[in-house]
Coordinates of C-alpha atoms and ligand atoms in Angstrom, one line a residue:
M1 CA -8.5 3.2 -1.2
S2 CA -4.7 2.8 -0.5
W3 CA -2.7 -0.3 -1.4
N4 CA 0.0 -2.0 0.5
P5 CA 2.6 -3.4 -1.9
E6 CA 4.3 -5.6 0.7
Q7 CA 1.0 -7.2 1.7
Y8 CA 0.0 -7.7 -1.9
L9 CA 3.3 -9.5 -2.6
I10 CA 3.0 -12.0 0.3
F11 CA 1.4 -14.5 -2.1
S12 CA 3.2 -13.2 -5.2
D13 CA 3.8 -16.8 -6.5
H14 CA 0.1 -17.6 -6.6
R15 CA -0.8 -14.1 -7.9
L16 CA 1.8 -14.4 -10.7
R17 CA 0.7 -17.7 -12.1
P18 CA -2.5 -16.5 -13.8
A19 CA -0.5 -13.6 -15.3
L20 CA 1.9 -16.1 -16.9
D21 CA -1.0 -18.2 -18.1
L22 CA -2.4 -15.0 -19.8
L23 CA 0.9 -14.0 -21.2
S24 CA 1.4 -17.5 -22.8
Q25 CA -1.7 -16.9 -24.9
V26 CA -0.8 -13.6 -26.4
P27 CA -0.3 -14.3 -30.1
L28 CA 2.1 -11.4 -30.9
A29 CA 5.7 -11.8 -32.2
A30 CA 7.0 -8.2 -31.8
P31 CA 4.5 -5.7 -30.4
A32 CA 6.1 -2.2 -30.5
V33 CA 3.9 -0.4 -27.9
I34 CA 2.6 -2.2 -24.8
Y35 CA 0.5 -0.9 -22.0
D36 CA 0.0 -2.7 -18.7
L37 CA -3.2 -1.3 -17.1
G38 CA -3.5 -1.5 -13.3
C39 CA 0.2 -2.5 -13.3
G40 CA 0.5 -2.5 -9.5
T41 CA 4.1 -3.2 -8.3
G42 CA 5.2 -3.7 -11.9
N43 CA 6.5 -7.3 -11.6
V44 CA 4.2 -8.4 -14.5
T45 CA 5.1 -5.2 -16.5
A46 CA 8.7 -6.3 -16.1
L47 CA 7.9 -9.7 -17.6
L48 CA 6.2 -8.1 -20.6
S49 CA 9.3 -6.0 -21.1
K50 CA 11.5 -9.1 -20.8
R51 CA 9.5 -11.1 -23.3
W52 CA 9.5 -8.2 -25.9
G53 CA 12.8 -6.5 -25.3
E54 CA 12.4 -4.0 -28.1
A55 CA 8.9 -2.8 -27.1
I56 CA 8.1 0.5 -25.3
V57 CA 6.3 -0.7 -22.2
T58 CA 4.3 1.6 -20.0
G59 CA 2.6 0.6 -16.7
L60 CA -0.4 2.7 -15.6
D61 CA -2.0 2.7 -12.1
T62 CA -3.9 5.0 -9.8
S63 CA -2.0 4.0 -6.7
D64 CA 1.0 6.1 -5.6
E65 CA 2.1 3.3 -3.2
M66 CA 2.1 0.6 -6.0
L67 CA 3.8 3.0 -8.5
D68 CA 6.5 3.9 -6.0
K69 CA 7.4 0.3 -5.6
A70 CA 7.3 -0.3 -9.4
R71 CA 9.6 2.7 -9.9
Q72 CA 12.0 1.5 -7.2
D73 CA 12.2 -2.1 -8.5
H74 CA 12.1 -1.4 -12.2
P75 CA 13.5 2.1 -12.8
S76 CA 14.1 1.6 -16.5
L77 CA 10.4 1.1 -17.4
E78 CA 7.8 3.8 -18.0
W79 CA 5.3 4.4 -15.2
K80 CA 2.3 6.6 -15.4
E81 CA -0.3 7.6 -12.8
G82 CA -3.8 7.4 -14.3
A83 CA -7.1 5.6 -14.2
I84 CA -8.0 2.8 -16.7
E85 CA -11.4 4.4 -17.4
D86 CA -9.5 7.6 -18.7
F87 CA -6.9 5.6 -20.7
S88 CA -6.5 7.4 -24.0
P89 CA -2.8 7.2 -25.0
A90 CA -1.2 9.5 -27.6
S91 CA 0.3 6.4 -29.2
K92 CA -2.1 3.4 -29.6
G93 CA -1.0 0.0 -28.4
N94 CA -0.1 -3.2 -30.1
L95 CA -0.8 -4.9 -26.8
I96 CA -3.0 -3.8 -23.9
F97 CA -2.5 -6.1 -21.0
S98 CA -4.3 -6.0 -17.7
N99 CA -3.8 -8.6 -14.9
A100 CA -6.1 -8.6 -11.9
A101 CA -7.2 -5.0 -12.2
L102 CA -10.4 -4.6 -14.3
H103 CA -12.6 -6.3 -11.6
W104 CA -12.1 -3.1 -9.6
L105 CA -14.1 -1.3 -12.3
D106 CA -17.8 -1.6 -13.2
N107 CA -19.2 -0.8 -16.6
H108 CA -17.3 -3.4 -18.5
E109 CA -19.8 -2.9 -21.4
V110 CA -18.2 0.5 -21.9
I111 CA -14.6 -0.1 -20.8
F112 CA -13.8 -3.2 -22.9
P113 CA -14.9 -1.7 -26.3
K114 CA -13.1 1.5 -25.3
L115 CA -9.9 -0.5 -24.7
L116 CA -10.2 -2.2 -28.0
S117 CA -10.5 1.2 -29.7
E118 CA -7.0 2.1 -28.2
L119 CA -5.4 -0.7 -30.2
R120 CA -3.5 -0.5 -33.5
P121 CA -4.7 -2.8 -36.3
G122 CA -3.8 -6.4 -35.4
G123 CA -3.4 -5.5 -31.8
V124 CA -4.4 -7.6 -28.8
L125 CA -6.3 -6.9 -25.6
A126 CA -5.3 -9.5 -22.9
I127 CA -7.2 -9.4 -19.6
Q128 CA -7.3 -11.6 -16.5
M129 CA -9.8 -10.9 -13.7
P130 CA -10.5 -12.7 -10.4
N131 CA -13.9 -14.2 -10.5
N132 CA -14.3 -15.4 -7.0
F133 CA -17.1 -13.1 -5.8
N134 CA -19.3 -16.0 -4.8
A135 CA -16.6 -17.8 -2.8
P136 CA -16.9 -17.8 1.0
S137 CA -13.9 -15.5 1.3
H138 CA -16.0 -12.7 -0.4
Q139 CA -19.5 -13.7 0.6
T140 CA -18.7 -13.7 4.3
L141 CA -17.1 -10.2 3.9
Y142 CA -20.2 -8.8 2.1
M143 CA -22.5 -10.5 4.7
L144 CA -20.6 -9.0 7.6
A145 CA -20.5 -5.6 6.0
Q146 CA -24.3 -5.7 5.6
S147 CA -25.0 -7.0 9.1
E148 CA -26.8 -4.6 11.4
K149 CA -23.6 -3.7 13.3
W150 CA -21.6 -2.6 10.2
L151 CA -24.3 -1.7 7.7
D152 CA -24.1 2.1 8.2
K153 CA -20.3 2.2 7.9
L154 CA -19.7 -0.5 5.3
G155 CA -22.9 -1.5 3.5
H156 CA -22.3 0.9 0.7
L157 CA -19.1 -0.9 -0.3
V158 CA -20.9 -4.1 -1.3
R159 CA -21.4 -3.9 -5.0
P160 CA -22.8 -6.3 -7.6
A161 CA -20.2 -8.8 -8.8
P162 CA -18.3 -6.8 -11.5
V163 CA -17.2 -9.8 -13.6
H164 CA -19.8 -11.3 -15.9
N165 CA -19.9 -14.8 -17.4
I166 CA -18.1 -16.0 -20.4
N167 CA -21.2 -15.8 -22.7
W168 CA -21.6 -12.1 -21.7
Y169 CA -18.0 -11.3 -22.8
Y170 CA -18.3 -13.3 -26.0
D171 CA -21.5 -11.5 -27.0
L172 CA -20.0 -8.1 -26.2
L173 CA -16.6 -8.6 -27.9
S174 CA -17.1 -11.0 -30.8
P175 CA -18.6 -8.4 -33.1
L176 CA -15.7 -6.1 -32.5
V177 CA -12.7 -8.5 -33.0
S178 CA -11.3 -10.9 -35.4
K179 CA -10.3 -13.6 -32.9
L180 CA -11.4 -14.2 -29.4
N181 CA -10.0 -16.6 -26.8
I182 CA -11.9 -16.7 -23.5
W183 CA -11.5 -19.2 -20.7
E184 CA -11.9 -19.7 -17.0
T185 CA -9.6 -21.5 -14.6
S186 CA -10.0 -22.4 -10.9
Y187 CA -6.7 -22.5 -9.2
F188 CA -6.6 -24.9 -6.3
Q189 CA -4.3 -22.8 -4.2
V190 CA -2.5 -24.3 -1.2
L191 CA -1.6 -21.4 1.1
Q192 CA 0.8 -21.5 4.1
G193 CA 0.5 -19.6 7.4
K194 CA -2.0 -18.8 10.1
N195 CA -5.4 -17.7 8.8
A196 CA -3.9 -17.6 5.3
V197 CA -7.1 -16.5 3.5
L198 CA -7.4 -13.5 5.7
E199 CA -3.8 -12.7 4.9
W200 CA -4.7 -13.1 1.2
T201 CA -7.7 -10.8 1.3
R202 CA -5.8 -8.2 3.4
G203 CA -3.9 -7.5 0.2
T204 CA -7.0 -7.1 -2.0
A205 CA -10.7 -7.5 -1.3
L206 CA -10.6 -6.5 2.4
R207 CA -8.7 -3.3 1.8
P208 CA -11.6 -1.1 0.8
F209 CA -13.5 -2.1 3.9
L210 CA -10.7 -1.5 6.3
S211 CA -9.8 1.8 4.6
E212 CA -13.3 3.0 5.5
L213 CA -13.0 2.3 9.2
E214 CA -11.2 4.2 12.0
G215 CA -9.8 3.4 15.5
D216 CA -10.9 0.2 17.2
D217 CA -13.4 -0.6 14.4
I218 CA -10.6 -1.7 12.2
A219 CA -9.4 -4.6 14.5
D220 CA -12.9 -5.3 15.5
F221 CA -14.2 -5.9 12.0
E222 CA -11.1 -7.8 11.0
E223 CA -11.4 -10.1 13.9
E224 CA -15.1 -10.9 13.2
Y225 CA -14.2 -11.5 9.5
A226 CA -11.1 -13.7 10.5
N227 CA -13.4 -15.9 12.7
L228 CA -15.7 -16.5 9.7
L229 CA -12.8 -17.4 7.5
V230 CA -11.3 -19.9 9.9
E231 CA -14.7 -21.8 9.8
A232 CA -14.9 -21.5 6.0
Y233 CA -11.3 -22.4 5.3
P234 CA -10.0 -24.7 8.1
Q235 CA -6.2 -25.1 8.4
K236 CA -5.1 -28.6 7.6
K237 CA -3.0 -30.7 10.0
D238 CA 0.1 -30.0 7.9
G239 CA -0.5 -26.2 8.4
S240 CA -1.7 -25.5 4.9
T241 CA -5.1 -24.0 3.9
L242 CA -6.8 -24.8 0.6
Y243 CA -8.2 -21.7 -1.1
P244 CA -9.8 -22.5 -4.5
F245 CA -9.8 -19.3 -6.7
S246 CA -11.6 -18.8 -10.1
R247 CA -10.3 -16.4 -12.7
L248 CA -11.6 -15.3 -16.1
F249 CA -9.3 -14.6 -19.1
V250 CA -9.9 -12.8 -22.3
V251 CA -7.5 -12.5 -25.2
A252 CA -9.1 -10.4 -28.0
E253 CA -7.4 -9.7 -31.3
V254 CA -8.6 -6.8 -33.5
S255 CA -8.5 -7.0 -37.3
D256 CA -5.2 -6.0 -39.0
E257 CA -7.0 -3.9 -41.7
Ligands
SAM1 C1 -4.5 -6.6 -7.7 S1 -3.5 -5.4 -8.2 C2 -2.8 -6.1 -9.7 C3 -1.5 -5.5 -10.0 C4 -0.7 -6.1 -11.2 N1 -1.5 -6.0 -12.4 C5 -0.3 -7.5 -11.0 O1 -0.7 -8.4 -11.7 O2 0.5 -7.7 -10.0 C6 -4.7 -4.3 -8.9 C7 -4.1 -2.9 -9.3 O3 -5.1 -2.2 -10.0 C8 -5.0 -0.9 -9.7 N2 -6.3 -0.2 -10.0 C9 -7.5 -0.4 -9.5 N3 -8.4 0.3 -10.1 C10 -7.8 1.1 -11.0 C11 -8.2 2.0 -12.0 N4 -9.4 2.4 -12.1 N5 -7.2 2.5 -12.8 C12 -5.9 2.1 -12.7 N6 -5.5 1.2 -11.9 C13 -6.4 0.7 -11.0 C14 -4.7 -0.8 -8.2 O4 -4.1 0.4 -7.8 C15 -3.7 -2.0 -8.1 O5 -2.4 -1.6 -8.2

């Protein structure tokens, strides 16, 4: 699947807020080695570097498009192409940070413990994941992809919700860490513009579906989806659209021994 940095950054203010909320909970004074996994365009990576100016900060992502933008906007930082599931750095991290990326991966029962094992003693794993899979924005997308018309081309892209509940993460991680801070927030987002929720998902959830289609199918599928979204998220008289969005956060600290 290809990413479009410009599309993703249209709502950069709303997308940045949870990253800042996550950052505010990282209990480290001076981490020397920091990794930002699924760094995207690197704007959050740059904030990590700004907060801990002495640290060696590396952003890792699979997307050439996102990494090109990151390199262009933040040439002084380290950027690496690579997959989170293969992350095995030569130098272990004091902080492994990942904002809005791990929900693209399944098998969290394997990946989360693996990431903890890549930390130095006293290190912190800080994760934020969208947890909006039951919202109309996502359910209408999955329903449409599984409808008779689109099933053959898109049905295989509908996967079980990748993010589990808070209890699940607590049970998985608490035996492995010395401190665990898990919480969920629903952001009551007020978006501007015509069919704003479509514009939002064009930057994220809709991408794999459109990437799978060719020719007229692309506009056709998008139009059908857009019509469903307008019903689910009607535009207010003042032009704004309310789009509640849930996110799950984990800050896990490993023992310093
Ligand atoms: C929604 S963007 C978030 C970008 C950035 N963390 C931010 O907060 O702005 C998700 C990013 O995760 C990356 N990604 C998805 N799956 C990945 C994987 N398996 N390994 C590495 N990066 C991945 C995508 O390429 C994309 O840049």
